[in-house]
Amino acid sequence: MDMTYREMIERYKKGELNPEETERLERAIERQEAIGEYLVDREEKEAELFWKEEGETPKAGDGQKVMTDAIRRAIRRAFLKLGIFVGVAVFAVVMLLIFVVPKTVDLFFYDPGKQLGEFQNQMQTDLAVYSELALPGQIRDNVLVRDRGYGCYDIRVTQSYSLTGRIYDVIGRVERGALTLYDPNILTRPTGNVFGWFQAEGTGSESLRELYAKEDNMLHGIAGGPQSSREALEGLDDDTLYLAYVTLDEMLPYEEFVKYLSSLDEDGLYAWCAVKTSDGYQLYEAGESRRFYPENLGFFWGVPSGIVKDGWNWDKERYPELFPSWNEDTEENLASEEFMSRHFTSLLRYTADQKDFLSMMEDAPDAETLDLAADYVEENGLMVYGFAVAAKKELLLTILEDPQVYEIYCTEDHK
């Protein structure tokens, strides 16, 4: 690596330069001294010419004038050397401000453009994981970054996949660890009560119909229950593809859920699975009751672009199956609870470890919640309480008739 002359001189003083570097530096110093001497001599000749023109050329016996002239030359020489030094110093400072300081400031803040692979940067990796984990219906795994220095970046977040087929890109900036998007709703998570299990009493062992058959239990799901769901679905347009949040009446083990999902449509459905990540919260000190507050975290099932990132780099030991390969074993892997548990817990732990990224996501779960969710799934397995799917009115009404479904909430929005 090339050294600056300042670094080279410091090493020269310490005797740390090799012979070739020493010779090169000494030649450079000699060249600068020669240039300085030449400029001083030129000044002296100009001074002599001035004295001649004024008719006051100092004589050999005029000691005072000779001394004055010598002092003047010494002063000129000193100022010339000082000017050269100041010029070099100013140049060095300017170069430092232009090329070094902006990059140094970058080191203290989240860098969305940090290269993790040939076609992979930091933010698109973080968003690929986060969008699968927390944004049903969309996958965002491509972020274009322009580094403006001093911890500031312009970004363009593109959408690679949407369950409904509607694609929305957004531009914004990351400025010293703070994210600003010119459409902030793009990365907004669905409302907490988008599934009917929101604030349901118990730990999920009973069905919702059993829970809400009790007089003192109030439904908190946004769809309003089976009857309200039906009325809303009947008012939908026949040909529009909707993003539907389907609440299961009973929580299903993952492999049972896969069989159920596969039975809904002969061509198969692409879906986002909502996974139980805790037993809820105790309401009273005596432990008389608990309420289930789902985090609405999950993963895509049957969506190749949602899980495949061949050629991407990540810590495969800490995050196994974070981005599974798409091959002849994919169908078997998608149906395997063991495999998809590794995938889901890797999504959780990876996101928990990206604390700078999490701090920019306004409604994201915190790192502790994500780690606890991973611990829970590793101990209890995958239990699914709902799913998001893109479907038209006719299929949604058919799904609602299934006794395993409690309610459905629909939106035309990409989220």
mmCIF file of C-alpha atoms in Angstrom:
data_model
loop_
_atom_site.group_PDB
_atom_site.id
_atom_site.type_symbol
_atom_site.label_atom_id
_atom_site.label_comp_id
_atom_site.label_asym_id
_atom_site.label_seq_id
_atom_site.Cartn_x
_atom_site.Cartn_y
_atom_site.Cartn_z
ATOM 1 C CA MET A 1 0.000 0.000 0.000
ATOM 2 C CA ASP A 2 1.393 3.507 -0.909
ATOM 3 C CA MET A 3 2.336 5.770 2.004
ATOM 4 C CA THR A 4 1.881 9.516 2.183
ATOM 5 C CA TYR A 5 5.079 11.570 2.409
ATOM 6 C CA ARG A 6 4.120 12.488 5.969
ATOM 7 C CA GLU A 7 3.962 8.805 6.924
ATOM 8 C CA MET A 8 7.175 8.095 5.031
ATOM 9 C CA ILE A 9 9.054 10.902 6.831
ATOM 10 C CA GLU A 10 7.881 9.622 10.226
ATOM 11 C CA ARG A 11 9.142 6.166 9.387
ATOM 12 C CA TYR A 12 12.378 7.688 8.012
ATOM 13 C CA LYS A 13 12.988 9.394 11.350
ATOM 14 C CA LYS A 14 12.483 6.085 13.138
ATOM 15 C CA GLY A 15 14.754 4.211 10.721
ATOM 16 C CA GLU A 16 11.895 1.949 9.611
ATOM 17 C CA LEU A 17 12.196 2.474 5.849
ATOM 18 C CA ASN A 18 13.838 -0.086 3.643
ATOM 19 C CA PRO A 19 16.814 1.042 1.481
ATOM 20 C CA GLU A 20 14.673 1.607 -1.607
ATOM 21 C CA GLU A 21 12.150 3.757 0.280
ATOM 22 C CA THR A 22 14.952 5.669 2.041
ATOM 23 C CA GLU A 23 16.620 6.485 -1.270
ATOM 24 C CA ARG A 24 13.319 7.585 -2.811
ATOM 25 C CA LEU A 25 12.540 9.891 0.127
ATOM 26 C CA GLU A 26 16.026 11.438 0.199
ATOM 27 C CA ARG A 27 15.785 12.176 -3.535
ATOM 28 C CA ALA A 28 12.413 13.850 -2.940
ATOM 29 C CA ILE A 29 13.832 15.973 -0.084
ATOM 30 C CA GLU A 30 16.832 16.945 -2.206
ATOM 31 C CA ARG A 31 14.503 17.929 -5.052
ATOM 32 C CA GLN A 32 12.410 20.143 -2.748
ATOM 33 C CA GLU A 33 15.533 21.798 -1.326
ATOM 34 C CA ALA A 34 16.855 22.442 -4.832
ATOM 35 C CA ILE A 35 13.564 24.039 -5.837
ATOM 36 C CA GLY A 36 13.646 26.194 -2.696
ATOM 37 C CA GLU A 37 17.233 27.299 -3.349
ATOM 38 C CA TYR A 38 16.384 28.132 -6.943
ATOM 39 C CA LEU A 39 13.454 30.319 -5.872
ATOM 40 C CA VAL A 40 15.632 32.119 -3.306
ATOM 41 C CA ASP A 41 18.371 32.749 -5.885
ATOM 42 C CA ARG A 42 15.797 34.127 -8.265
ATOM 43 C CA GLU A 43 14.552 36.486 -5.565
ATOM 44 C CA GLU A 44 18.134 37.613 -4.917
ATOM 45 C CA LYS A 45 18.726 38.348 -8.597
ATOM 46 C CA GLU A 46 15.515 40.340 -8.747
ATOM 47 C CA ALA A 47 16.665 42.265 -5.664
ATOM 48 C CA GLU A 48 20.043 43.051 -7.270
ATOM 49 C CA LEU A 49 18.285 44.247 -10.394
ATOM 50 C CA PHE A 50 16.144 46.512 -8.232
ATOM 51 C CA TRP A 51 19.225 48.041 -6.561
ATOM 52 C CA LYS A 52 20.840 48.673 -9.957
ATOM 53 C CA GLU A 53 17.742 50.377 -11.297
ATOM 54 C CA GLU A 54 17.651 52.614 -8.225
ATOM 55 C CA GLY A 55 21.354 53.348 -8.554
ATOM 56 C CA GLU A 56 21.960 52.093 -5.035
ATOM 57 C CA THR A 57 23.871 48.883 -5.613
ATOM 58 C CA PRO A 58 25.663 48.203 -2.326
ATOM 59 C CA LYS A 59 29.427 48.553 -2.436
ATOM 60 C CA ALA A 60 31.862 46.168 -0.864
ATOM 61 C CA GLY A 61 32.678 48.693 1.894
ATOM 62 C CA ASP A 62 29.107 49.483 2.708
ATOM 63 C CA GLY A 63 28.782 47.046 5.604
ATOM 64 C CA GLN A 64 25.390 48.189 6.823
ATOM 65 C CA LYS A 65 23.739 47.758 3.425
ATOM 66 C CA VAL A 66 25.351 44.386 2.906
ATOM 67 C CA MET A 67 24.113 43.209 6.286
ATOM 68 C CA THR A 68 20.636 44.588 5.644
ATOM 69 C CA ASP A 69 20.524 42.832 2.304
ATOM 70 C CA ALA A 70 21.673 39.556 3.884
ATOM 71 C CA ILE A 71 18.976 39.826 6.536
ATOM 72 C CA ARG A 72 16.395 40.567 3.851
ATOM 73 C CA ARG A 73 17.488 37.491 1.901
ATOM 74 C CA ALA A 74 17.328 35.326 5.036
ATOM 75 C CA ILE A 75 13.820 36.581 5.779
ATOM 76 C CA ARG A 76 12.747 35.886 2.198
ATOM 77 C CA ARG A 77 14.209 32.396 2.419
ATOM 78 C CA ALA A 78 12.407 31.706 5.720
ATOM 79 C CA PHE A 79 9.060 32.981 4.424
ATOM 80 C CA LEU A 80 9.444 31.002 1.223
ATOM 81 C CA LYS A 81 10.037 27.794 3.153
ATOM 82 C CA LEU A 82 7.143 28.634 5.477
ATOM 83 C CA GLY A 83 4.906 29.237 2.466
ATOM 84 C CA ILE A 84 5.829 25.878 0.980
ATOM 85 C CA PHE A 85 5.138 24.164 4.310
ATOM 86 C CA VAL A 86 1.785 25.924 4.784
ATOM 87 C CA GLY A 87 0.757 25.106 1.227
ATOM 88 C CA VAL A 88 1.535 21.429 1.685
ATOM 89 C CA ALA A 89 -0.300 21.399 5.036
ATOM 90 C CA VAL A 90 -3.397 23.071 3.574
ATOM 91 C CA PHE A 91 -3.397 20.632 0.665
ATOM 92 C CA ALA A 92 -3.139 17.699 3.083
ATOM 93 C CA VAL A 93 -6.040 19.014 5.191
ATOM 94 C CA VAL A 94 -8.222 19.541 2.113
ATOM 95 C CA MET A 95 -7.507 16.009 0.883
ATOM 96 C CA LEU A 96 -8.293 14.694 4.365
ATOM 97 C CA LEU A 97 -11.652 16.474 4.415
ATOM 98 C CA ILE A 98 -12.542 15.279 0.924
ATOM 99 C CA PHE A 99 -11.452 11.663 1.013
ATOM 100 C CA VAL A 100 -10.879 10.508 4.589
ATOM 101 C CA VAL A 101 -13.341 12.213 6.951
ATOM 102 C CA PRO A 102 -16.567 11.185 5.105
ATOM 103 C CA LYS A 103 -15.547 7.526 5.167
ATOM 104 C CA THR A 104 -14.452 7.752 8.787
ATOM 105 C CA VAL A 105 -17.866 9.131 9.825
ATOM 106 C CA ASP A 106 -19.515 6.277 7.899
ATOM 107 C CA LEU A 107 -17.875 3.781 10.247
ATOM 108 C CA PHE A 108 -19.939 4.995 13.211
ATOM 109 C CA PHE A 109 -23.376 4.471 11.612
ATOM 110 C CA TYR A 110 -25.438 1.827 9.802
ATOM 111 C CA ASP A 111 -24.063 1.340 6.288
ATOM 112 C CA PRO A 112 -26.827 0.018 3.991
ATOM 113 C CA GLY A 113 -24.398 -0.365 1.098
ATOM 114 C CA LYS A 114 -21.817 -2.506 2.896
ATOM 115 C CA GLN A 115 -20.929 -5.296 0.487
ATOM 116 C CA LEU A 116 -21.556 -8.807 1.821
ATOM 117 C CA GLY A 117 -21.176 -10.459 -1.578
ATOM 118 C CA GLU A 118 -20.800 -9.656 -5.257
ATOM 119 C CA PHE A 119 -24.493 -8.809 -5.672
ATOM 120 C CA GLN A 120 -25.474 -8.451 -2.007
ATOM 121 C CA ASN A 121 -25.350 -5.465 0.331
ATOM 122 C CA GLN A 122 -26.199 -5.097 4.011
ATOM 123 C CA MET A 123 -29.636 -3.510 3.780
ATOM 124 C CA GLN A 124 -31.034 -5.797 1.102
ATOM 125 C CA THR A 125 -29.977 -8.780 3.229
ATOM 126 C CA ASP A 126 -31.590 -7.270 6.329
ATOM 127 C CA LEU A 127 -34.776 -6.401 4.430
ATOM 128 C CA ALA A 128 -34.973 -9.789 2.725
ATOM 129 C CA VAL A 129 -35.086 -11.409 6.154
ATOM 130 C CA TYR A 130 -37.291 -8.776 7.801
ATOM 131 C CA SER A 131 -39.885 -8.664 5.004
ATOM 132 C CA GLU A 132 -40.321 -12.436 5.093
ATOM 133 C CA LEU A 133 -40.515 -12.416 8.874
ATOM 134 C CA ALA A 134 -42.859 -9.480 9.464
ATOM 135 C CA LEU A 135 -44.394 -8.179 6.206
ATOM 136 C CA PRO A 136 -46.993 -10.669 4.902
ATOM 137 C CA GLY A 137 -47.599 -10.448 1.189
ATOM 138 C CA GLN A 138 -44.372 -8.802 0.077
ATOM 139 C CA ILE A 139 -40.692 -9.550 -0.330
ATOM 140 C CA ARG A 140 -38.110 -6.775 -0.446
ATOM 141 C CA ASP A 141 -34.636 -8.069 -1.125
ATOM 142 C CA ASN A 142 -33.118 -5.456 -3.424
ATOM 143 C CA VAL A 143 -31.823 -2.086 -2.212
ATOM 144 C CA LEU A 144 -29.856 0.299 -4.408
ATOM 145 C CA VAL A 145 -27.543 2.527 -2.377
ATOM 146 C CA ARG A 146 -25.693 5.750 -3.153
ATOM 147 C CA ASP A 147 -23.133 6.778 -0.520
ATOM 148 C CA ARG A 148 -23.163 10.544 0.080
ATOM 149 C CA GLY A 149 -20.574 10.426 2.871
ATOM 150 C CA TYR A 150 -20.750 11.444 6.531
ATOM 151 C CA GLY A 151 -23.109 8.532 7.318
ATOM 152 C CA CYS A 152 -25.711 9.599 4.718
ATOM 153 C CA TYR A 153 -27.047 7.382 1.925
ATOM 154 C CA ASP A 154 -29.723 7.650 -0.758
ATOM 155 C CA ILE A 155 -31.618 4.370 -1.185
ATOM 156 C CA ARG A 156 -34.161 2.827 -3.529
ATOM 157 C CA VAL A 157 -36.045 -0.168 -2.130
ATOM 158 C CA THR A 158 -37.576 -2.349 -4.818
ATOM 159 C CA GLN A 159 -40.153 -5.083 -4.337
ATOM 160 C CA SER A 160 -39.203 -8.480 -5.760
ATOM 161 C CA TYR A 161 -42.453 -10.297 -5.114
ATOM 162 C CA SER A 162 -46.024 -9.679 -4.004
ATOM 163 C CA LEU A 163 -48.699 -12.253 -3.249
ATOM 164 C CA THR A 164 -51.249 -10.061 -5.008
ATOM 165 C CA GLY A 165 -48.975 -9.183 -7.929
ATOM 166 C CA ARG A 166 -49.050 -5.468 -7.102
ATOM 167 C CA ILE A 167 -45.514 -4.095 -6.902
ATOM 168 C CA TYR A 168 -44.487 -0.885 -5.132
ATOM 169 C CA ASP A 169 -40.984 0.569 -5.046
ATOM 170 C CA VAL A 170 -39.950 3.388 -2.734
ATOM 171 C CA ILE A 171 -37.047 5.799 -2.439
ATOM 172 C CA GLY A 172 -35.635 7.320 0.715
ATOM 173 C CA ARG A 173 -32.469 7.891 2.667
ATOM 174 C CA VAL A 174 -30.522 6.544 5.608
ATOM 175 C CA GLU A 175 -28.987 9.421 7.544
ATOM 176 C CA ARG A 176 -26.698 8.597 10.460
ATOM 177 C CA GLY A 177 -28.672 5.534 11.469
ATOM 178 C CA ALA A 178 -32.156 6.988 10.824
ATOM 179 C CA LEU A 179 -34.357 5.756 7.970
ATOM 180 C CA THR A 180 -36.652 8.081 6.014
ATOM 181 C CA LEU A 181 -38.876 6.650 3.276
ATOM 182 C CA TYR A 182 -40.944 8.872 1.005
ATOM 183 C CA ASP A 183 -43.802 6.405 1.490
ATOM 184 C CA PRO A 184 -43.393 5.241 5.103
ATOM 185 C CA ASN A 185 -46.358 2.869 4.831
ATOM 186 C CA ILE A 186 -44.365 0.537 2.579
ATOM 187 C CA LEU A 187 -42.621 -1.134 5.529
ATOM 188 C CA THR A 188 -45.523 -0.837 7.973
ATOM 189 C CA ARG A 189 -46.565 -4.129 9.535
ATOM 190 C CA PRO A 190 -50.226 -5.188 9.563
ATOM 191 C CA THR A 191 -52.269 -4.140 12.569
ATOM 192 C CA GLY A 192 -51.837 -6.298 15.668
ATOM 193 C CA ASN A 193 -55.410 -7.606 15.564
ATOM 194 C CA VAL A 194 -55.363 -8.622 11.901
ATOM 195 C CA PHE A 195 -55.835 -12.217 13.097
ATOM 196 C CA GLY A 196 -58.723 -13.200 15.374
ATOM 197 C CA TRP A 197 -56.427 -14.649 18.040
ATOM 198 C CA PHE A 198 -55.529 -11.151 19.214
ATOM 199 C CA GLN A 199 -56.173 -10.879 22.981
ATOM 200 C CA ALA A 200 -57.854 -14.281 23.039
ATOM 201 C CA GLU A 201 -57.879 -15.735 26.555
ATOM 202 C CA GLY A 202 -55.836 -18.821 27.327
ATOM 203 C CA THR A 203 -52.726 -20.185 25.663
ATOM 204 C CA GLY A 204 -54.211 -21.367 22.393
ATOM 205 C CA SER A 205 -55.301 -24.832 23.501
ATOM 206 C CA GLU A 206 -59.004 -24.066 22.951
ATOM 207 C CA SER A 207 -60.656 -23.165 19.667
ATOM 208 C CA LEU A 208 -61.829 -19.608 19.057
ATOM 209 C CA ARG A 209 -65.425 -20.761 18.709
ATOM 210 C CA GLU A 210 -65.204 -22.333 22.159
ATOM 211 C CA LEU A 211 -63.598 -19.224 23.632
ATOM 212 C CA TYR A 212 -66.066 -16.752 22.160
ATOM 213 C CA ALA A 213 -69.071 -18.918 22.980
ATOM 214 C CA LYS A 214 -68.530 -17.818 26.570
ATOM 215 C CA GLU A 215 -70.630 -14.767 27.411
ATOM 216 C CA ASP A 216 -67.863 -12.787 29.099
ATOM 217 C CA ASN A 217 -65.359 -13.066 26.249
ATOM 218 C CA MET A 218 -65.073 -10.202 23.773
ATOM 219 C CA LEU A 219 -63.769 -10.635 20.229
ATOM 220 C CA HIS A 220 -60.882 -8.308 19.362
ATOM 221 C CA GLY A 221 -60.033 -9.425 15.809
ATOM 222 C CA ILE A 222 -60.388 -6.752 13.127
ATOM 223 C CA ALA A 223 -62.640 -8.957 10.949
ATOM 224 C CA GLY A 224 -65.307 -9.022 13.672
ATOM 225 C CA GLY A 225 -66.028 -12.759 13.652
ATOM 226 C CA PRO A 226 -67.421 -15.299 11.133
ATOM 227 C CA GLN A 227 -70.635 -13.440 10.270
ATOM 228 C CA SER A 228 -68.960 -10.079 9.773
ATOM 229 C CA SER A 229 -66.328 -11.810 7.636
ATOM 230 C CA ARG A 230 -68.960 -13.317 5.383
ATOM 231 C CA GLU A 231 -70.716 -9.992 4.898
ATOM 232 C CA ALA A 232 -67.431 -8.295 4.013
ATOM 233 C CA LEU A 233 -66.424 -11.050 1.573
ATOM 234 C CA GLU A 234 -69.773 -10.985 -0.210
ATOM 235 C CA GLY A 235 -69.225 -7.303 -0.929
ATOM 236 C CA LEU A 236 -65.904 -7.906 -2.719
ATOM 237 C CA ASP A 237 -65.332 -7.581 -6.456
ATOM 238 C CA ASP A 238 -65.389 -10.948 -8.226
ATOM 239 C CA ASP A 239 -62.222 -10.465 -10.279
ATOM 240 C CA THR A 240 -59.903 -8.629 -7.882
ATOM 241 C CA LEU A 241 -57.036 -10.457 -6.198
ATOM 242 C CA TYR A 242 -57.064 -9.658 -2.484
ATOM 243 C CA LEU A 243 -54.551 -10.157 0.280
ATOM 244 C CA ALA A 244 -56.504 -12.113 2.885
ATOM 245 C CA TYR A 245 -55.585 -12.766 6.506
ATOM 246 C CA VAL A 246 -57.147 -16.100 7.429
ATOM 247 C CA THR A 247 -57.594 -16.914 11.134
ATOM 248 C CA LEU A 248 -57.656 -20.608 12.000
ATOM 249 C CA ASP A 249 -60.243 -21.718 14.533
ATOM 250 C CA GLU A 250 -57.649 -23.952 16.188
ATOM 251 C CA MET A 251 -53.889 -23.632 16.110
ATOM 252 C CA LEU A 252 -52.376 -26.390 13.971
ATOM 253 C CA PRO A 253 -48.988 -28.119 14.135
ATOM 254 C CA TYR A 254 -47.028 -27.116 11.050
ATOM 255 C CA GLU A 255 -47.215 -30.395 9.143
ATOM 256 C CA GLU A 256 -50.992 -30.593 9.668
ATOM 257 C CA PHE A 257 -51.271 -27.008 8.484
ATOM 258 C CA VAL A 258 -49.312 -27.829 5.303
ATOM 259 C CA LYS A 259 -51.713 -30.668 4.498
ATOM 260 C CA TYR A 260 -54.666 -28.362 5.078
ATOM 261 C CA LEU A 261 -53.176 -25.584 2.947
ATOM 262 C CA SER A 262 -52.405 -28.008 0.118
ATOM 263 C CA SER A 263 -56.046 -29.128 0.095
ATOM 264 C CA LEU A 264 -57.421 -25.631 -0.482
ATOM 265 C CA ASP A 265 -56.421 -25.341 -4.128
ATOM 266 C CA GLU A 266 -55.330 -28.015 -6.593
ATOM 267 C CA ASP A 267 -52.666 -25.724 -8.026
ATOM 268 C CA GLY A 268 -51.327 -24.924 -4.570
ATOM 269 C CA LEU A 269 -51.345 -21.594 -2.776
ATOM 270 C CA TYR A 270 -48.495 -19.279 -1.961
ATOM 271 C CA ALA A 271 -48.985 -18.268 1.644
ATOM 272 C CA TRP A 272 -47.388 -16.552 4.604
ATOM 273 C CA CYS A 273 -47.708 -18.570 7.831
ATOM 274 C CA ALA A 274 -48.312 -16.825 11.173
ATOM 275 C CA VAL A 275 -46.500 -18.763 13.903
ATOM 276 C CA LYS A 276 -47.188 -18.875 17.629
ATOM 277 C CA THR A 277 -44.122 -17.489 19.427
ATOM 278 C CA SER A 278 -45.327 -17.346 23.056
ATOM 279 C CA ASP A 279 -48.066 -18.539 25.405
ATOM 280 C CA GLY A 280 -49.396 -15.046 25.910
ATOM 281 C CA TYR A 281 -49.335 -12.887 29.008
ATOM 282 C CA GLN A 282 -50.645 -13.429 32.515
ATOM 283 C CA LEU A 283 -53.362 -10.912 33.338
ATOM 284 C CA TYR A 284 -53.579 -11.283 37.077
ATOM 285 C CA GLU A 285 -51.018 -11.931 39.775
ATOM 286 C CA ALA A 286 -52.852 -15.053 40.842
ATOM 287 C CA GLY A 287 -52.514 -16.419 37.337
ATOM 288 C CA GLU A 288 -56.269 -16.760 36.858
ATOM 289 C CA SER A 289 -56.196 -15.823 33.202
ATOM 290 C CA ARG A 290 -53.872 -15.233 30.279
ATOM 291 C CA ARG A 291 -54.331 -13.400 27.017
ATOM 292 C CA PHE A 292 -52.658 -14.243 23.744
ATOM 293 C CA TYR A 293 -50.970 -11.289 22.045
ATOM 294 C CA PRO A 294 -49.540 -12.646 18.798
ATOM 295 C CA GLU A 295 -46.420 -10.955 17.442
ATOM 296 C CA ASN A 296 -47.616 -11.780 13.898
ATOM 297 C CA LEU A 297 -44.250 -13.167 12.843
ATOM 298 C CA GLY A 298 -43.904 -15.923 10.277
ATOM 299 C CA PHE A 299 -42.471 -17.082 6.978
ATOM 300 C CA PHE A 300 -43.458 -17.806 3.395
ATOM 301 C CA TRP A 301 -44.600 -21.222 2.298
ATOM 302 C CA GLY A 302 -44.383 -22.251 -1.345
ATOM 303 C CA VAL A 303 -42.868 -18.969 -2.544
ATOM 304 C CA PRO A 304 -39.516 -19.644 -4.248
ATOM 305 C CA SER A 305 -38.461 -16.017 -4.410
ATOM 306 C CA GLY A 306 -39.259 -15.660 -0.732
ATOM 307 C CA ILE A 307 -36.632 -18.058 0.493
ATOM 308 C CA VAL A 308 -34.075 -18.615 -2.263
ATOM 309 C CA LYS A 309 -30.922 -16.523 -2.386
ATOM 310 C CA ASP A 310 -28.391 -18.735 -4.165
ATOM 311 C CA GLY A 311 -24.963 -17.122 -4.071
ATOM 312 C CA TRP A 312 -25.677 -14.959 -1.030
ATOM 313 C CA ASN A 313 -23.308 -14.959 1.927
ATOM 314 C CA TRP A 314 -24.264 -15.288 5.596
ATOM 315 C CA ASP A 315 -23.190 -17.101 8.768
ATOM 316 C CA LYS A 316 -24.581 -20.540 7.957
ATOM 317 C CA GLU A 317 -23.561 -21.966 11.319
ATOM 318 C CA ARG A 318 -25.517 -19.422 13.365
ATOM 319 C CA TYR A 319 -28.388 -19.045 10.875
ATOM 320 C CA PRO A 320 -28.933 -22.443 9.205
ATOM 321 C CA GLU A 321 -31.430 -22.405 6.331
ATOM 322 C CA LEU A 322 -31.750 -18.618 6.501
ATOM 323 C CA PHE A 323 -31.992 -18.644 2.692
ATOM 324 C CA PRO A 324 -32.600 -22.284 1.687
ATOM 325 C CA SER A 325 -31.554 -23.490 -1.746
ATOM 326 C CA TRP A 326 -34.169 -24.209 -4.395
ATOM 327 C CA ASN A 327 -33.584 -27.763 -5.633
ATOM 328 C CA GLU A 328 -35.158 -31.204 -5.952
ATOM 329 C CA ASP A 329 -35.553 -31.393 -2.155
ATOM 330 C CA THR A 330 -37.443 -28.114 -1.841
ATOM 331 C CA GLU A 331 -40.959 -29.564 -1.815
ATOM 332 C CA GLU A 332 -39.995 -32.053 0.883
ATOM 333 C CA ASN A 333 -38.235 -29.342 2.896
ATOM 334 C CA LEU A 334 -41.235 -27.009 2.746
ATOM 335 C CA ALA A 335 -43.400 -29.749 4.250
ATOM 336 C CA SER A 336 -40.906 -30.586 7.006
ATOM 337 C CA GLU A 337 -41.467 -28.986 10.404
ATOM 338 C CA GLU A 338 -37.858 -29.647 11.406
ATOM 339 C CA PHE A 339 -36.494 -27.905 8.310
ATOM 340 C CA MET A 340 -38.865 -24.943 8.433
ATOM 341 C CA SER A 341 -38.295 -24.518 12.179
ATOM 342 C CA ARG A 342 -34.604 -24.011 11.440
ATOM 343 C CA HIS A 343 -35.537 -21.529 8.740
ATOM 344 C CA PHE A 344 -37.938 -19.585 10.968
ATOM 345 C CA THR A 345 -35.663 -19.464 14.022
ATOM 346 C CA SER A 346 -32.817 -18.320 11.760
ATOM 347 C CA LEU A 347 -35.014 -15.464 10.532
ATOM 348 C CA LEU A 348 -35.712 -14.528 14.153
ATOM 349 C CA ARG A 349 -32.133 -14.722 15.392
ATOM 350 C CA TYR A 350 -30.650 -12.952 12.381
ATOM 351 C CA THR A 351 -33.055 -10.040 12.790
ATOM 352 C CA ALA A 352 -32.412 -9.911 16.551
ATOM 353 C CA ASP A 353 -28.689 -9.568 15.856
ATOM 354 C CA GLN A 354 -29.147 -6.617 13.459
ATOM 355 C CA LYS A 355 -29.702 -4.039 16.190
ATOM 356 C CA ASP A 356 -28.757 -1.018 14.047
ATOM 357 C CA PHE A 357 -31.272 -2.126 11.414
ATOM 358 C CA LEU A 358 -33.972 -2.835 14.013
ATOM 359 C CA SER A 359 -33.567 0.651 15.463
ATOM 360 C CA MET A 360 -34.644 2.076 12.073
ATOM 361 C CA MET A 361 -37.842 -0.027 11.865
ATOM 362 C CA GLU A 362 -40.420 1.916 13.863
ATOM 363 C CA ASP A 363 -42.822 -0.914 14.724
ATOM 364 C CA ALA A 364 -40.418 -3.857 14.689
ATOM 365 C CA PRO A 365 -40.195 -6.184 17.704
ATOM 366 C CA ASP A 366 -37.123 -5.623 19.834
ATOM 367 C CA ALA A 367 -34.150 -7.988 19.845
ATOM 368 C CA GLU A 368 -35.118 -9.619 23.151
ATOM 369 C CA THR A 369 -38.624 -10.432 21.884
ATOM 370 C CA LEU A 370 -37.189 -12.022 18.751
ATOM 371 C CA ASP A 371 -34.678 -14.133 20.672
ATOM 372 C CA LEU A 372 -37.389 -15.295 23.098
ATOM 373 C CA ALA A 373 -39.595 -16.187 20.119
ATOM 374 C CA ALA A 374 -36.802 -18.330 18.663
ATOM 375 C CA ASP A 375 -36.317 -20.043 22.035
ATOM 376 C CA TYR A 376 -40.058 -20.758 22.247
ATOM 377 C CA VAL A 377 -40.239 -22.314 18.769
ATOM 378 C CA GLU A 378 -37.140 -24.432 19.386
ATOM 379 C CA GLU A 379 -38.769 -25.774 22.551
ATOM 380 C CA ASN A 380 -42.391 -26.101 21.375
ATOM 381 C CA GLY A 381 -42.207 -26.519 17.602
ATOM 382 C CA LEU A 382 -44.148 -24.688 14.896
ATOM 383 C CA MET A 383 -47.793 -23.967 15.699
ATOM 384 C CA VAL A 384 -49.700 -21.946 13.091
ATOM 385 C CA TYR A 385 -52.669 -19.757 14.105
ATOM 386 C CA GLY A 386 -53.341 -18.122 10.733
ATOM 387 C CA PHE A 387 -51.997 -17.326 7.304
ATOM 388 C CA ALA A 388 -52.011 -14.647 4.624
ATOM 389 C CA VAL A 389 -52.900 -15.621 1.089
ATOM 390 C CA ALA A 390 -53.764 -13.910 -2.198
ATOM 391 C CA ALA A 391 -57.126 -15.054 -3.534
ATOM 392 C CA LYS A 392 -60.277 -13.904 -5.271
ATOM 393 C CA LYS A 393 -63.735 -13.635 -3.760
ATOM 394 C CA GLU A 394 -64.961 -17.109 -4.762
ATOM 395 C CA LEU A 395 -62.032 -18.955 -3.192
ATOM 396 C CA LEU A 396 -62.153 -16.820 -0.049
ATOM 397 C CA LEU A 397 -65.833 -17.648 0.505
ATOM 398 C CA THR A 398 -64.965 -21.330 0.067
ATOM 399 C CA ILE A 399 -62.134 -21.050 2.595
ATOM 400 C CA LEU A 400 -64.440 -19.336 5.101
ATOM 401 C CA GLU A 401 -66.860 -22.299 4.898
ATOM 402 C CA ASP A 402 -64.150 -24.653 6.141
ATOM 403 C CA PRO A 403 -64.734 -25.497 9.827
ATOM 404 C CA GLN A 404 -61.007 -25.058 10.490
ATOM 405 C CA VAL A 405 -61.310 -21.347 9.603
ATOM 406 C CA TYR A 406 -62.744 -18.823 12.035
ATOM 407 C CA GLU A 407 -62.674 -15.513 10.135
ATOM 408 C CA ILE A 408 -61.037 -13.720 7.198
ATOM 409 C CA TYR A 409 -59.946 -10.109 6.875
ATOM 410 C CA CYS A 410 -59.220 -8.754 3.371
ATOM 411 C CA THR A 411 -57.344 -5.796 1.977
ATOM 412 C CA GLU A 412 -56.504 -4.623 -1.531
ATOM 413 C CA ASP A 413 -53.321 -3.065 -0.213
ATOM 414 C CA HIS A 414 -49.955 -4.671 -1.021
ATOM 415 C CA LYS A 415 -49.419 -5.274 2.680
#
